[in-house]
Short mmCIF file of C-alpha atoms and ligand atoms in Angstrom, two decimals:
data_model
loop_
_atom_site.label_atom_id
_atom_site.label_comp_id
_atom_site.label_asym_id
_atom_site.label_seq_id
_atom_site.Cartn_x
_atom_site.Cartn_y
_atom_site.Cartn_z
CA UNK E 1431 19.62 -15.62 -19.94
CA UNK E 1432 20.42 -18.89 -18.47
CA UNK E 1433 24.21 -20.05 -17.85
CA UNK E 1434 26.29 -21.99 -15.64
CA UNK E 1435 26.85 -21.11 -11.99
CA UNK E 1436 29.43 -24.02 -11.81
CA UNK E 1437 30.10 -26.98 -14.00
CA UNK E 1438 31.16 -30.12 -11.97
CA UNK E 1439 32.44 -33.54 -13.51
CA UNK E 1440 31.94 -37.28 -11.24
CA UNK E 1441 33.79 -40.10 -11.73
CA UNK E 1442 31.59 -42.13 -13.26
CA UNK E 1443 28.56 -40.38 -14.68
CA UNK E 1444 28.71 -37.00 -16.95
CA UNK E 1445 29.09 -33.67 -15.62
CA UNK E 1446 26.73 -31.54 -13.85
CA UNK E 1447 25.75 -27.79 -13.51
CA UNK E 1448 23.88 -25.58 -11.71
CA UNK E 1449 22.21 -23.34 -13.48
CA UNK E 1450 21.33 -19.60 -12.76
CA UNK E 1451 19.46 -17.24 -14.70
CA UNK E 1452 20.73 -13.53 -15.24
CA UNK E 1453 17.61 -11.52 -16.18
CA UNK E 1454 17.28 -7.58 -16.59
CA UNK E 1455 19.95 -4.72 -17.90
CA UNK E 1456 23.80 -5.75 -17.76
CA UNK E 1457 25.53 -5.05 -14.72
CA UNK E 1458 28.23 -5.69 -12.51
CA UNK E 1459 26.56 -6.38 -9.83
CA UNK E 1460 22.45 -7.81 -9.59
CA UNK E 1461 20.14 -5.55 -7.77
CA UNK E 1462 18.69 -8.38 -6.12
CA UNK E 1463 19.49 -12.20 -5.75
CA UNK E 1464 17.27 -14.81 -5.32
CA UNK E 1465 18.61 -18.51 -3.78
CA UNK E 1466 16.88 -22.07 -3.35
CA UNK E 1467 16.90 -25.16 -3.53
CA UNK E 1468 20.46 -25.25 -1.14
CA UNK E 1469 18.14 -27.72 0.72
CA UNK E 1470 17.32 -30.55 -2.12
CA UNK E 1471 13.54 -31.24 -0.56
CA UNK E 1472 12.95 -27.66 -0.56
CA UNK E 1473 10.37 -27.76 -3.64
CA UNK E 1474 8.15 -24.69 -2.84
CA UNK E 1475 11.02 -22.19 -2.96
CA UNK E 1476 12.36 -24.03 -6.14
CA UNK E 1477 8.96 -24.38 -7.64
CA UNK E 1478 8.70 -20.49 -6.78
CA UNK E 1479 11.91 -19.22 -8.22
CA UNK E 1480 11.84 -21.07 -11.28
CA UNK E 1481 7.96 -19.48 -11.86
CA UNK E 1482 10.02 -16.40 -11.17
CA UNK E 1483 12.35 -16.65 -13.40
CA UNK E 1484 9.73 -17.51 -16.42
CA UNK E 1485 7.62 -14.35 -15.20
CA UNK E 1486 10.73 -12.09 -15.31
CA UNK E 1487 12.37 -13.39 -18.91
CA UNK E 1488 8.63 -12.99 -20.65
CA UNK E 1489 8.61 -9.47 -18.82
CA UNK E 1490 12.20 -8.46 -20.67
CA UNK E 1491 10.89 -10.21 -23.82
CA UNK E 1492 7.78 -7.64 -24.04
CA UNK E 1493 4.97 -10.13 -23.18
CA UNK E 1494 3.47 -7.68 -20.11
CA UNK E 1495 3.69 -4.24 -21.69
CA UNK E 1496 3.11 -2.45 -18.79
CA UNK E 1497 6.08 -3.80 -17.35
CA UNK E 1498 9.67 -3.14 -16.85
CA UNK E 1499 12.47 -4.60 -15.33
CA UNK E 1500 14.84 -1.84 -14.96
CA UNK E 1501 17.42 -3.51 -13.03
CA UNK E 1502 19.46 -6.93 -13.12
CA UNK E 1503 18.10 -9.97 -11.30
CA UNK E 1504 20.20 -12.91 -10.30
CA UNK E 1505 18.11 -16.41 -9.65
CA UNK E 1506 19.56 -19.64 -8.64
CA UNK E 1507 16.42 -22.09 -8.35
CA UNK E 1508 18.25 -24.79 -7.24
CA UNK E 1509 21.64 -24.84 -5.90
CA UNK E 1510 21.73 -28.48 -4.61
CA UNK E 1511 20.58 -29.75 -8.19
CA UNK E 1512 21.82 -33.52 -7.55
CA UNK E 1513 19.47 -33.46 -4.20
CA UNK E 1514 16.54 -32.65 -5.61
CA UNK E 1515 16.98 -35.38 -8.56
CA UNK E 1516 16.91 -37.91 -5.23
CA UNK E 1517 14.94 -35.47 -3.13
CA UNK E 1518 17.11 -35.16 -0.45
CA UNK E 1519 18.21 -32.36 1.75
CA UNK E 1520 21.29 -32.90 1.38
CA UNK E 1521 24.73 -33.17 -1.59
CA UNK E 1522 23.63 -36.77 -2.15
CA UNK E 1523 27.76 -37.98 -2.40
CA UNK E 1524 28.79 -37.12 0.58
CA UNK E 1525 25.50 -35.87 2.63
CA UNK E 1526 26.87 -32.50 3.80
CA UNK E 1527 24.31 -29.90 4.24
CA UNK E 1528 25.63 -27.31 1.65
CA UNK E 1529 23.97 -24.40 3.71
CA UNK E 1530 26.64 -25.14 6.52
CA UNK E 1531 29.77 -25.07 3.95
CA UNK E 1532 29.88 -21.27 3.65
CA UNK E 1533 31.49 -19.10 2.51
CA UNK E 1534 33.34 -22.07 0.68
CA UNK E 1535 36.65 -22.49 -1.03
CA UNK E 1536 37.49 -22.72 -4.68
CA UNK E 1537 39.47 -25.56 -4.13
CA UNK E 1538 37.87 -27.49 -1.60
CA UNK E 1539 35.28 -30.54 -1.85
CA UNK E 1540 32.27 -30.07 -4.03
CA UNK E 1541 30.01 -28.38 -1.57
CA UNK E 1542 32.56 -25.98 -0.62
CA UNK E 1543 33.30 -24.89 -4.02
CA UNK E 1544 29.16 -24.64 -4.55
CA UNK E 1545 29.10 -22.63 -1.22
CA UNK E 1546 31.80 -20.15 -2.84
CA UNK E 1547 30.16 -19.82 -6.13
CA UNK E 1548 26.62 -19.21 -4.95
CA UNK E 1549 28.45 -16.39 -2.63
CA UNK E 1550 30.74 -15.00 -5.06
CA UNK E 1551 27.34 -14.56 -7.47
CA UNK E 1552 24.89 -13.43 -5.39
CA UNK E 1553 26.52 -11.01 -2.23
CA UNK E 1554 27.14 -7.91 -3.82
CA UNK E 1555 23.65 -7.44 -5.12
CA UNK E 1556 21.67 -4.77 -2.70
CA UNK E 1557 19.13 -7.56 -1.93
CA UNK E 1558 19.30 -10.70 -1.24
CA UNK E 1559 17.18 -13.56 -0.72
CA UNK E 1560 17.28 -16.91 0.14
CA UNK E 1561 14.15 -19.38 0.25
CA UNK E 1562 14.02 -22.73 2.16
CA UNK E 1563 10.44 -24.27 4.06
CA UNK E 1564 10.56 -26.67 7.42
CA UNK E 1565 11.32 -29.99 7.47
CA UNK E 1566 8.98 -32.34 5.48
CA UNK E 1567 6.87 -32.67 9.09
CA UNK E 1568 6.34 -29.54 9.72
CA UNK E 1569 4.57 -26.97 7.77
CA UNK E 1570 5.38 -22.90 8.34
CA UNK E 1571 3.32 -20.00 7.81
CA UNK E 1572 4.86 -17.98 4.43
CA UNK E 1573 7.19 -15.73 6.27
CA UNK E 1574 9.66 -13.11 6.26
CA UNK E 1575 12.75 -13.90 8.49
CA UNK E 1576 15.21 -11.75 9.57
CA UNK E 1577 18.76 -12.55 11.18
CA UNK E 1578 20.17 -10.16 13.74
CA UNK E 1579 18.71 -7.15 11.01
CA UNK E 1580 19.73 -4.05 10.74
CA UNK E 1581 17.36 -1.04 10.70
CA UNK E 1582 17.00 -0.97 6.83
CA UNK E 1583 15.93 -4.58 7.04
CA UNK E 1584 13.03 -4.27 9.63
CA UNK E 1585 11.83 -1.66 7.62
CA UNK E 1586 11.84 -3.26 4.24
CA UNK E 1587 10.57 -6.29 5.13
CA UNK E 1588 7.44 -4.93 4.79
CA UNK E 1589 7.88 -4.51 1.63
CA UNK E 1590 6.61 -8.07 0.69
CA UNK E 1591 3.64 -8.10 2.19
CA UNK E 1592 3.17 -11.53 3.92
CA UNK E 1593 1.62 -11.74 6.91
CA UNK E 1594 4.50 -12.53 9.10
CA UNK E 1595 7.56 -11.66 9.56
CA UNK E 1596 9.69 -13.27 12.68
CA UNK E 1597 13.11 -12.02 13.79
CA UNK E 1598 15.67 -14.48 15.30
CA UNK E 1599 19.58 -13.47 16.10
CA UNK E 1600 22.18 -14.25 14.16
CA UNK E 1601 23.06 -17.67 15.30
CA UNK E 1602 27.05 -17.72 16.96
CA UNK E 1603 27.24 -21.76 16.08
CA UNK E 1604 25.81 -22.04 11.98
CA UNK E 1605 28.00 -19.20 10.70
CA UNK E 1606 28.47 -21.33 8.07
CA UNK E 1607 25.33 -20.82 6.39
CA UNK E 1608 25.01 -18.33 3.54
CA UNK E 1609 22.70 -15.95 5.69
CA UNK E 1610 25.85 -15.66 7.43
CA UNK E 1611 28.42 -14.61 5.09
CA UNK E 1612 25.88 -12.75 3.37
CA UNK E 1613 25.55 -10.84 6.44
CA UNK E 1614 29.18 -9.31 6.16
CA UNK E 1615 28.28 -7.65 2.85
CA UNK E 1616 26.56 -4.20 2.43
CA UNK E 1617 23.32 -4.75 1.38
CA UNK E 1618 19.74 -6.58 2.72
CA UNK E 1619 19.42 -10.35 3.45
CA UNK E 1620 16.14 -11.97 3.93
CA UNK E 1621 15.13 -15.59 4.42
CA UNK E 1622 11.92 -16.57 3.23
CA UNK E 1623 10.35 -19.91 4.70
CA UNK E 1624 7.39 -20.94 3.04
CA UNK E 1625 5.15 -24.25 4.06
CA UNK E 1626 6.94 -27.86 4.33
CA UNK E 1627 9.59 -29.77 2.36
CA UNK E 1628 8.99 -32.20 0.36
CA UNK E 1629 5.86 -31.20 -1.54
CA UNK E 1630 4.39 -28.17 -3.63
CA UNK E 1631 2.11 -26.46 -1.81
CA UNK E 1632 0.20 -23.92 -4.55
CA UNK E 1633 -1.53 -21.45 -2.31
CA UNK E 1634 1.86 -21.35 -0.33
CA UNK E 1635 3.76 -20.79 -3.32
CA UNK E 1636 1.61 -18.12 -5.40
CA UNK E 1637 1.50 -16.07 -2.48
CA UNK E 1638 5.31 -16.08 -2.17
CA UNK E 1639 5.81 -15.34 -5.63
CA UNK E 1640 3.25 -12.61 -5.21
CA UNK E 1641 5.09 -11.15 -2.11
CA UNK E 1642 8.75 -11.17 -4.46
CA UNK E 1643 6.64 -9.41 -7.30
CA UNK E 1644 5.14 -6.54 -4.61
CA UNK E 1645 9.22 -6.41 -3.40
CA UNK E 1646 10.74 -5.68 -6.99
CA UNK E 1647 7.66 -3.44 -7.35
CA UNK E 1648 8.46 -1.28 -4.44
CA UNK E 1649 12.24 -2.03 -4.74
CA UNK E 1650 12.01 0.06 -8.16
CA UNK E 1651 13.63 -3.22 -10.10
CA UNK E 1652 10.40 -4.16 -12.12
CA UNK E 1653 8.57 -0.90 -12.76
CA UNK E 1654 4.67 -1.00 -13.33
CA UNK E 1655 3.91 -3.42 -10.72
CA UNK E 1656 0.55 -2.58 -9.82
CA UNK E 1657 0.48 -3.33 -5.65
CA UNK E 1658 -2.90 -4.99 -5.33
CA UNK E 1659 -3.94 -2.83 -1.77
CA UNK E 1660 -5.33 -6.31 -0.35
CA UNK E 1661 -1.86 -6.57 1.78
CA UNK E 1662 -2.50 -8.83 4.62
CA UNK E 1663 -1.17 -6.85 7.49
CA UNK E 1664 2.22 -8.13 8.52
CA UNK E 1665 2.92 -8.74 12.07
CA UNK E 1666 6.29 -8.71 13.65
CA UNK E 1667 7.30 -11.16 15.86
CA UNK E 1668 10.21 -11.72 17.85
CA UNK E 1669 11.10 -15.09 19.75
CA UNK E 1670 9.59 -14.27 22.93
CA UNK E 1671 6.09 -14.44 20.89
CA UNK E 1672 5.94 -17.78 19.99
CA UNK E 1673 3.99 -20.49 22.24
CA UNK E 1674 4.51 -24.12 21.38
CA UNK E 1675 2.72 -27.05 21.96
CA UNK E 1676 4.68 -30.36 22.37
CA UNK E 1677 3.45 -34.12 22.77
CA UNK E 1678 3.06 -35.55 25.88
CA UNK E 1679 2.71 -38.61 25.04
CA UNK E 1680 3.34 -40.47 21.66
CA UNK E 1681 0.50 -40.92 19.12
CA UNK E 1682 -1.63 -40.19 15.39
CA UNK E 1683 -1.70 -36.00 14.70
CA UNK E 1684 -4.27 -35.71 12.93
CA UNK E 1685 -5.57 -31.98 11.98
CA UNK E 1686 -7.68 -29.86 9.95
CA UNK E 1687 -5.88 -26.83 10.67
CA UNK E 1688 -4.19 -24.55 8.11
CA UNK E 1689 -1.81 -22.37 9.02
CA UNK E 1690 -1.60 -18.15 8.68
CA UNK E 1691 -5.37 -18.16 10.65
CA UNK E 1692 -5.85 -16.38 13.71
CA UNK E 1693 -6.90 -18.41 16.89
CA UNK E 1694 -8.34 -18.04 20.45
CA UNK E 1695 -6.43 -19.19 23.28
CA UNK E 1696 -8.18 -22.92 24.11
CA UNK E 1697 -9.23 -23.16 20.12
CA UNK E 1698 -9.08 -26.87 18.66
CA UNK E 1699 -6.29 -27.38 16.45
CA UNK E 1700 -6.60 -31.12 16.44
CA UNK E 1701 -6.14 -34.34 17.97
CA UNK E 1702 -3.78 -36.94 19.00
CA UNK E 1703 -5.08 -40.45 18.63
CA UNK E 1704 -4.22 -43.70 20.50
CA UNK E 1705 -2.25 -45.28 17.27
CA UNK E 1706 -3.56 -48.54 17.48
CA UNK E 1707 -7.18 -48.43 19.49
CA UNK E 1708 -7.85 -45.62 18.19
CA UNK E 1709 -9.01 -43.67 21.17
CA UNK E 1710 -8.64 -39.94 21.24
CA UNK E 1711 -5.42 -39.09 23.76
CA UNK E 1712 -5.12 -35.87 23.85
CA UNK E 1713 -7.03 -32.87 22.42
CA UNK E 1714 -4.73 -30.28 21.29
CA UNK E 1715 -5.51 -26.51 21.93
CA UNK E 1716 -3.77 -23.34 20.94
CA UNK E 1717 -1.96 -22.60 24.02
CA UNK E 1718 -2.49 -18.51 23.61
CA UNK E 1719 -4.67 -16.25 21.26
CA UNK E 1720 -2.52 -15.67 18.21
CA UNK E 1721 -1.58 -16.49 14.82
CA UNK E 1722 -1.25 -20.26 14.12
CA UNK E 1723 2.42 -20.20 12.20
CA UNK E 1724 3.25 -23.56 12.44
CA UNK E 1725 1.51 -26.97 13.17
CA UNK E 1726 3.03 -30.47 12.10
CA UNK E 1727 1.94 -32.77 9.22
CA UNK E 1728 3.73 -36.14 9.64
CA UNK E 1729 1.24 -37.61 11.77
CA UNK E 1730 3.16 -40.12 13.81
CA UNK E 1731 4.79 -38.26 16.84
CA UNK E 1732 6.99 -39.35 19.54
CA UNK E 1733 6.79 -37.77 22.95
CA UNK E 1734 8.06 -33.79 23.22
CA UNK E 1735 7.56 -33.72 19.26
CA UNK E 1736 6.75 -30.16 18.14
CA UNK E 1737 2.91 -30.18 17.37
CA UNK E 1738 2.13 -26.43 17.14
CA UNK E 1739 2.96 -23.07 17.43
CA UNK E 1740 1.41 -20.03 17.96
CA UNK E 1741 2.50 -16.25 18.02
CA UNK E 1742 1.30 -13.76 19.93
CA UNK E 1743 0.43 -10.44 18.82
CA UNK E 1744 3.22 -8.13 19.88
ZN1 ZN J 3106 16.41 -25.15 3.98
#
């Protein structure tokens, strides 16, 4: 079933909503909740949801007889619904990031009474899950990321399978994002960050919504899930695993390299070209033997620009 998160009215044009979809048995509360889009340019994890949400509804109509969702699941595909009309990261009135208005107000500006209504839906459900990518320059490894988790977390992030999962701390300055007031429920929050902003990236994407399947598989919420055994083995890393490679100088990026593959320490992963003669600058190398997570797309860099990163096996 699809209704209305929140129904907003502007001055000058008609209203708007945001629209979730309730799928599965009634409830109080949804087993698990599933957020993107909070970033307009986000397009994989709205692309992914809203795939999600058509797989799910044609399970509960009876098109896949072998399954069964047994338990309620909450999906907001796109929370910041006027950005991603304009494709922009941010509410396109005002330009407030509506990840750092949490938990929100009921009476406050727009994005503050988003922030509470996303919260309010989604942070009583057992698991929850919110989806965002990197910037539209920079392209990340589909991963699992965890926030200051507890024990129950490390374990279960397992569960979906990817190839990597990283664990950061739970930041003391953004604790205004919806990680963060999620955190102060009972219950399992995960952050998935899948590929760059901006685009739809398809191999990205069907192995995300293959990792959420494999989760409400061995979650118990969709019975009948049949867990392909070809599970990539997932790797934990923390902070302290991750080498990056910077710009020294300013130049073209240009590379062939895809993220999620293993490298040797020294190993090509492109080149930096002299913009206008065309001369090759700098040759860039993975700076340790690991697994290439991130690596930049928007070719132009400036000097100390993020170019790659890789993590070491831990
Ligand atoms: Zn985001």
């Amino acid at each position: 079933m699809i209704r209305d998160l929140l129904c907003m009215t502007a001055p000058v044009r008609e209203g708007f909503d945001i629209p979730c979809h309730e799928i599965g048995p009634k409830s109080h509360h949804p087993a698990v909740s599933l957020v993107a889009g909070l970033h307009g340019d986000e397009i994989n994890g709205i692309f992914i949801l809203s795939r999600l949400a058509d797989f799910l509804t044609s399970v509960e109509a009876g098109k896949y007889p072998e399954l069964r969702l047994v338990r309620r699941v909450l999906i907001i595909p796109a929370v910041n619904v006027l950005g991603v009309n304009i494709r922009t990261r941010t509410w396109p009135f005002d330009k407030s990031d509506i990840n750092r208005m949490f938990p929100g107000s009921t009476i406050g500006e727009t994005t503050q009474r988003i922030a509470c209504a996303v919260l309010e839906a989604t942070k009583r459900a057992e698991y929850r899950i919110d989806l965002h990518t990197a910037s539209a320059d920079f392209e990340e490894i589909p991963q699992v990321r965890l926030y200051g988790p507890s024990r129950e977390e490390r374990e279960h992030s397992h569960l979906f399978g990817l190839a990597a999962v990283m664990e950061r701390s739970l930041s003391p300055v953004f604790t205004t994002t919806l990680m963060s007031s999620w955190k102060i429920w009972p219950g399992e929050s995960y952050a998935l960050r899948v590929g760059q902003g901006g685009t739809v990236q398809l191999d990205h994407c069907q192995r995300v919504f293959r990792a959420l399947v494999t989760f409400l598989g061995r979650t118990g919420i969709l019975e009948g899930v049949q867990i392909a055994g070809e599970d990539e083995e997932t790797c934990y890393f923390d902070k302290a695993s991750a080498f990056r490679v910077c710009a020294e100088k300013a130049g073209t990026f240009v590379s062939d390299s895809k993220v999620g593959r293993w490298v040797r320490a020294g190993q090509e992963l492109g080149y930096i070209y002299d913009s206008f003669s065309g001369n090759v600058i700098e040759k860039v190398v993975a700076p340790v033997a690991g697994l290439l997570t991130g690596i930049r797309r928007h070719p132009l860099l400036f000097e100390g620009d993020l170019i790659v990163r890789v993590n070491r096996k831990v």
